[in-house]
Short mmCIF file of C-alpha atoms and ligand atoms in Angstrom, two decimals:
data_model
loop_
_atom_site.label_atom_id
_atom_site.label_comp_id
_atom_site.label_asym_id
_atom_site.label_seq_id
_atom_site.Cartn_x
_atom_site.Cartn_y
_atom_site.Cartn_z
CA MET A 188 54.69 -134.43 41.50
CA SER A 189 54.67 -132.51 44.76
CA THR A 190 52.34 -129.62 44.20
CA ARG A 191 49.78 -128.61 46.77
CA THR A 192 46.41 -126.64 46.94
CA SER A 193 46.46 -125.29 50.45
CA GLY A 194 48.75 -124.15 53.00
CA LYS A 195 46.86 -123.83 56.38
CA ASN A 196 44.64 -126.71 55.83
CA ALA A 197 47.16 -128.94 53.85
CA PRO A 198 47.77 -132.37 55.21
CA GLU A 199 51.02 -132.55 57.18
CA ASP A 200 52.96 -134.48 54.41
CA VAL A 201 52.33 -131.56 52.03
CA ALA A 202 55.76 -130.66 50.72
CA ARG A 203 57.39 -127.26 50.68
CA VAL A 204 57.57 -125.73 47.23
CA THR A 205 60.97 -125.95 45.81
CA THR A 206 62.53 -125.07 42.42
CA ARG A 207 61.94 -128.82 41.39
CA THR A 208 58.30 -128.39 42.23
CA LEU A 209 57.97 -125.54 39.85
CA GLN A 210 59.65 -127.76 37.17
CA ASP A 211 57.19 -130.51 37.82
CA MET A 212 54.39 -128.08 37.66
CA LYS A 213 55.49 -126.89 34.13
CA ALA A 214 55.91 -130.49 33.02
CA SER A 215 52.34 -131.42 34.14
CA GLY A 216 50.69 -128.08 32.96
CA VAL A 217 49.71 -126.83 36.43
CA LYS A 218 49.96 -123.09 36.54
CA ILE A 219 52.06 -121.55 39.12
CA ALA A 220 50.79 -118.77 41.40
CA MET A 221 53.16 -116.09 42.68
CA LEU A 222 52.52 -112.90 44.57
CA THR A 223 54.81 -110.23 46.27
CA ALA A 224 55.09 -110.17 49.99
CA TYR A 225 57.25 -107.80 52.18
CA ASP A 226 56.16 -108.36 55.61
CA PHE A 227 55.52 -111.18 58.19
CA THR A 228 51.70 -110.86 58.64
CA SER A 229 50.83 -110.76 55.03
CA ALA A 230 53.33 -113.58 54.12
CA ARG A 231 51.69 -115.85 56.62
CA ILE A 232 48.25 -115.10 55.08
CA LEU A 233 49.41 -115.75 51.61
CA ASP A 234 51.26 -118.86 52.45
CA ALA A 235 48.25 -120.11 54.39
CA ALA A 236 46.09 -119.57 51.29
CA GLY A 237 48.48 -121.87 49.42
CA ILE A 238 50.52 -119.50 47.17
CA ASP A 239 53.30 -121.33 45.36
CA VAL A 240 55.91 -118.62 45.31
CA LEU A 241 56.34 -115.38 47.37
CA LEU A 242 58.40 -112.81 45.61
CA VAL A 243 60.06 -110.24 48.07
CA GLY A 244 60.04 -107.76 45.15
CA ASP A 245 61.91 -104.56 44.97
CA SER A 246 58.55 -103.11 44.40
CA ALA A 247 58.78 -102.79 48.09
CA SER A 248 60.52 -99.61 47.13
CA ASN A 249 57.11 -98.45 45.57
CA VAL A 250 54.39 -100.00 47.78
CA MET A 251 56.09 -100.07 51.09
CA ALA A 252 58.44 -96.89 51.02
CA GLY A 253 56.51 -94.70 48.55
CA HIS A 254 59.33 -94.32 46.05
CA GLU A 255 58.49 -93.62 42.45
CA THR A 256 60.78 -96.29 41.25
CA THR A 257 62.40 -99.53 42.39
CA LEU A 258 65.84 -97.96 42.35
CA PRO A 259 66.38 -96.51 45.85
CA ILE A 260 65.75 -99.58 47.80
CA THR A 261 68.89 -101.04 49.36
CA LEU A 262 70.23 -104.50 49.93
CA ASP A 263 69.93 -104.04 53.74
CA GLN A 264 66.29 -103.07 53.28
CA MET A 265 65.56 -105.90 50.98
CA ILE A 266 67.11 -108.22 53.43
CA TYR A 267 64.94 -106.80 56.23
CA HIS A 268 61.77 -107.43 54.25
CA ALA A 269 62.91 -110.92 53.19
CA GLN A 270 63.66 -111.80 56.95
CA CYS A 271 60.09 -110.74 57.89
CA VAL A 272 58.61 -112.78 54.98
CA VAL A 273 60.54 -115.94 55.75
CA ARG A 274 59.30 -115.99 59.40
CA GLY A 275 55.85 -116.05 58.05
CA VAL A 276 56.10 -118.85 55.48
CA SER A 277 55.97 -122.52 55.93
CA LEU A 278 55.42 -123.86 52.37
CA ALA A 279 55.90 -121.32 49.82
CA LEU A 280 59.23 -120.85 47.97
CA VAL A 281 60.62 -117.31 48.84
CA VAL A 282 62.47 -115.46 46.19
CA VAL A 283 64.23 -112.22 46.91
CA ASP A 284 65.02 -109.49 44.14
CA LEU A 285 68.51 -108.36 44.44
CA PRO A 286 68.18 -104.59 44.29
CA PHE A 287 69.55 -102.19 41.72
CA GLY A 288 73.38 -101.51 41.87
CA THR A 289 74.04 -104.63 43.95
CA TYR A 290 74.76 -107.19 41.11
CA GLN A 291 75.29 -105.29 37.73
CA GLY A 292 78.86 -103.96 38.52
CA ASN A 293 80.69 -107.37 38.65
CA THR A 294 80.07 -111.05 39.35
CA LYS A 295 82.07 -110.91 42.68
CA GLU A 296 79.81 -108.26 44.10
CA ALA A 297 76.73 -110.02 42.66
CA LEU A 298 77.67 -113.14 44.47
CA SER A 299 78.36 -111.32 47.72
CA SER A 300 74.83 -109.73 47.45
CA ALA A 301 73.23 -113.06 46.87
CA VAL A 302 75.01 -114.70 49.54
CA ARG A 303 74.08 -111.92 52.01
CA VAL A 304 70.45 -112.48 51.19
CA MET A 305 70.71 -116.18 51.67
CA LYS A 306 72.55 -116.15 54.78
CA GLU A 307 70.84 -113.21 56.61
CA SER A 308 67.12 -113.70 55.48
CA GLY A 309 66.87 -117.58 55.14
CA ALA A 310 65.13 -117.24 51.66
CA HIS A 311 65.44 -119.77 49.04
CA ALA A 312 66.27 -118.03 45.77
CA VAL A 313 67.24 -114.64 44.20
CA LYS A 314 65.92 -112.80 41.30
CA VAL A 315 67.93 -110.60 38.80
CA GLU A 316 66.75 -108.55 35.92
CA GLY A 317 68.38 -108.58 32.53
CA GLY A 318 69.43 -110.83 29.68
CA ARG A 319 72.77 -111.55 28.08
CA SER A 320 74.72 -109.15 30.03
CA ILE A 321 74.06 -110.83 33.32
CA VAL A 322 74.54 -114.35 32.30
CA PRO A 323 78.15 -114.40 33.99
CA THR A 324 76.45 -113.07 37.06
CA VAL A 325 73.75 -115.90 37.03
CA GLU A 326 76.49 -118.46 36.48
CA ARG A 327 78.67 -117.14 39.47
CA ILE A 328 75.76 -117.07 41.83
CA LEU A 329 74.55 -120.63 40.74
CA GLU A 330 78.12 -121.90 41.27
CA ALA A 331 77.63 -121.03 44.83
CA GLY A 332 74.54 -123.26 44.93
CA ILE A 333 72.03 -120.32 45.00
CA PRO A 334 68.98 -120.74 42.74
CA VAL A 335 68.40 -117.83 40.35
CA MET A 336 65.28 -116.57 38.92
CA GLY A 337 65.66 -114.42 35.66
CA HIS A 338 63.39 -111.32 34.65
CA LEU A 339 62.99 -110.14 31.18
CA GLY A 340 60.84 -107.61 29.20
CA LEU A 341 59.98 -104.64 31.20
CA THR A 342 62.57 -104.68 33.84
CA PRO A 343 61.71 -101.78 36.25
CA GLN A 344 65.42 -101.23 37.36
CA SER A 345 66.06 -100.01 33.74
CA ILE A 346 63.12 -97.69 33.71
CA TYR A 347 65.50 -94.56 32.89
CA ARG A 348 67.00 -96.42 29.90
CA PHE A 349 63.58 -97.35 28.66
CA GLY A 350 62.04 -93.94 29.41
CA SER A 351 58.52 -95.21 30.04
CA TYR A 352 56.46 -98.07 31.32
CA GLN A 353 55.24 -99.12 27.88
CA VAL A 354 54.94 -102.66 26.65
CA ARG A 355 58.29 -103.99 25.60
CA ALA A 356 59.45 -106.08 22.72
CA ARG A 357 56.63 -104.92 20.34
CA ASP A 358 59.12 -104.59 17.62
CA GLU A 359 60.84 -107.65 15.90
CA VAL A 360 64.40 -106.58 16.81
CA GLU A 361 63.64 -106.44 20.55
CA ALA A 362 61.45 -109.57 20.28
CA GLU A 363 64.32 -111.48 18.84
CA GLU A 364 66.67 -110.22 21.54
CA LEU A 365 64.28 -111.31 24.24
CA ARG A 366 63.93 -114.78 22.77
CA GLU A 367 67.59 -115.19 22.68
CA ASP A 368 68.19 -113.83 26.26
CA ALA A 369 65.48 -116.34 27.52
CA VAL A 370 67.48 -119.17 25.88
CA LEU A 371 70.79 -117.80 27.29
CA LEU A 372 69.33 -117.47 30.77
CA GLU A 373 67.92 -121.17 30.55
CA ARG A 374 71.43 -122.30 29.53
CA ALA A 375 73.10 -120.41 32.32
CA GLY A 376 70.86 -122.23 34.63
CA VAL A 377 68.04 -120.02 36.00
CA PHE A 378 65.22 -122.12 37.46
CA SER A 379 62.44 -119.72 36.12
CA ILE A 380 61.98 -116.53 34.16
CA VAL A 381 59.58 -113.59 34.94
CA LEU A 382 58.25 -112.00 31.67
CA GLU A 383 56.96 -108.47 32.40
CA LYS A 384 54.72 -106.50 30.09
CA ILE A 385 55.48 -108.13 26.59
CA PRO A 386 53.02 -109.23 23.85
CA ALA A 387 51.10 -112.32 24.99
CA SER A 388 52.02 -114.13 21.69
CA LEU A 389 55.80 -113.52 22.30
CA ALA A 390 55.34 -114.66 25.90
CA ALA A 391 53.58 -117.84 24.71
CA GLU A 392 56.50 -118.51 22.24
CA VAL A 393 59.07 -118.09 24.87
CA SER A 394 57.20 -120.34 27.35
CA ALA A 395 57.10 -123.07 24.79
CA SER A 396 60.64 -122.66 23.75
CA VAL A 397 62.30 -122.83 27.25
CA SER A 398 62.25 -125.90 29.63
CA VAL A 399 62.15 -123.63 32.75
CA PRO A 400 58.72 -122.13 33.90
CA THR A 401 57.95 -118.65 32.75
CA ILE A 402 56.11 -116.38 35.25
CA GLY A 403 54.11 -113.68 33.39
CA ILE A 404 53.04 -110.22 34.56
CA GLY A 405 51.30 -108.44 31.77
CA ALA A 406 52.40 -111.15 29.35
CA GLY A 407 49.24 -113.01 28.71
CA ALA A 408 47.88 -116.61 29.72
CA GLN A 409 50.18 -118.76 28.14
CA CYS A 410 52.91 -118.32 30.66
CA ASP A 411 53.64 -121.16 33.03
CA GLY A 412 52.55 -119.04 35.91
CA GLN A 413 51.43 -115.53 36.87
CA VAL A 414 52.63 -112.88 39.35
CA LEU A 415 50.99 -109.63 40.65
CA VAL A 416 52.14 -107.18 43.27
CA THR A 417 49.86 -108.19 46.26
CA HIS A 418 49.11 -104.50 47.05
CA ASP A 419 47.58 -104.06 43.59
CA ALA A 420 45.60 -107.40 43.49
CA LEU A 421 44.07 -106.51 46.71
CA GLY A 422 43.26 -103.04 45.93
CA LEU A 423 45.65 -101.27 48.49
CA THR A 424 47.12 -99.28 45.71
CA THR A 425 44.88 -96.98 43.96
CA ASP A 426 47.05 -94.91 41.59
CA PHE A 427 48.54 -97.86 39.57
CA ASN A 428 46.04 -99.08 37.04
CA PRO A 429 47.66 -100.89 34.01
CA ARG A 430 45.25 -103.24 32.18
CA PHE A 431 47.19 -106.52 33.54
CA VAL A 432 46.28 -105.83 37.26
CA ARG A 433 43.23 -107.66 38.31
CA ARG A 434 41.81 -105.99 41.52
CA TYR A 435 40.16 -108.90 43.56
CA THR A 436 38.98 -106.51 46.11
CA HIS A 437 39.27 -102.78 47.23
CA LEU A 438 41.01 -103.18 50.53
CA ASP A 439 41.64 -99.25 50.64
CA GLU A 440 37.87 -98.64 50.70
CA GLN A 441 37.26 -101.34 53.33
CA ILE A 442 40.12 -100.14 55.55
CA GLU A 443 39.08 -96.58 55.25
CA GLY A 444 35.49 -97.44 56.27
CA HIS A 445 36.53 -99.54 59.29
CA VAL A 446 38.95 -96.70 60.29
CA LYS A 447 36.19 -94.13 60.01
CA GLN A 448 33.82 -96.42 62.23
CA TYR A 449 36.90 -96.73 64.80
CA ILE A 450 37.17 -92.99 64.95
CA ASP A 451 33.41 -92.50 65.49
CA ASP A 452 33.50 -95.15 68.09
CA VAL A 453 36.51 -93.43 70.00
CA ARG A 454 34.90 -89.97 69.74
CA SER A 455 31.41 -91.08 70.87
CA GLY A 456 32.81 -93.28 73.69
CA ASN A 457 31.41 -96.42 72.20
CA PHE A 458 34.92 -97.86 72.41
CA PRO A 459 35.92 -99.52 74.57
CA SER A 460 32.99 -101.12 76.08
CA ASP A 461 32.70 -102.61 79.58
CA GLU A 462 33.61 -106.07 78.06
CA GLU A 463 36.71 -104.54 76.45
CA SER A 464 37.84 -103.07 79.69
CA TYR A 465 39.39 -104.58 82.82
O1 KIV B 35 59.47 -106.27 42.32
C1 KIV B 35 58.49 -106.83 41.82
O2 KIV B 35 57.44 -106.82 42.45
C2 KIV B 35 58.68 -107.68 40.72
C3 KIV B 35 57.51 -108.28 40.16
C4 KIV B 35 56.49 -107.32 39.44
C5 KIV B 35 57.62 -109.31 39.14
O3 KIV B 35 59.78 -107.84 40.14
#
């Protein structure tokens, strides 16, 4: 198995993470750690820390651009973010969300969006939201040799159909649909499936029933891996507080404190010092 524990300090023969690595990790019970990234500098730090997968999520629409939903972000903007991330990564697998409206129309359009992402950014895979309705799309993209990650449960591109960000598949009808969709995506050939905001027991069942790794977000501990939006995990976002987010730090407060200090230093003439001048 070719997993790794560290990026920056890893031995030189440490392998790049591939879709095969993730499969091996599931087989041997090693949990997969995935985070989002949208820019070069943070991608470099996350990669050096040893993250397995970096998702250039369309959550960039929220945390980078300040939109309320993921719907407005464009394919060109996603490609720009993906290019920045790819430049910062030496080991992690880079997966890019196909944005809303660039793959749901027809399979030809979906393939051309996926090809653009791969050619123009150098990323390693794409992610699409949805179940049975996007199986032909997944198959068409895969035929071109592009790995595809699926995404079931609370799929944010469908927020206006759902009407809220509540937990999905609590009732048996929707739960059964999700179980079937996971199997259909697996058969279509996805290398992994994100399960977002569904009951932990359902996510555990799905994770045990499909051979590909599941990556949970608000889907309990029995998924084969976990993903968080980096800005949430590091406390850069403050107004998004679902129970599934663990804040490892409060970077917003730290940054504010340091910026206040900088302002004071500038105002008082304490910065720059003689050592910081020429
Ligand atoms: O866009 C995103 O960040 C995502 C994750 C929340 C899974 O799709």
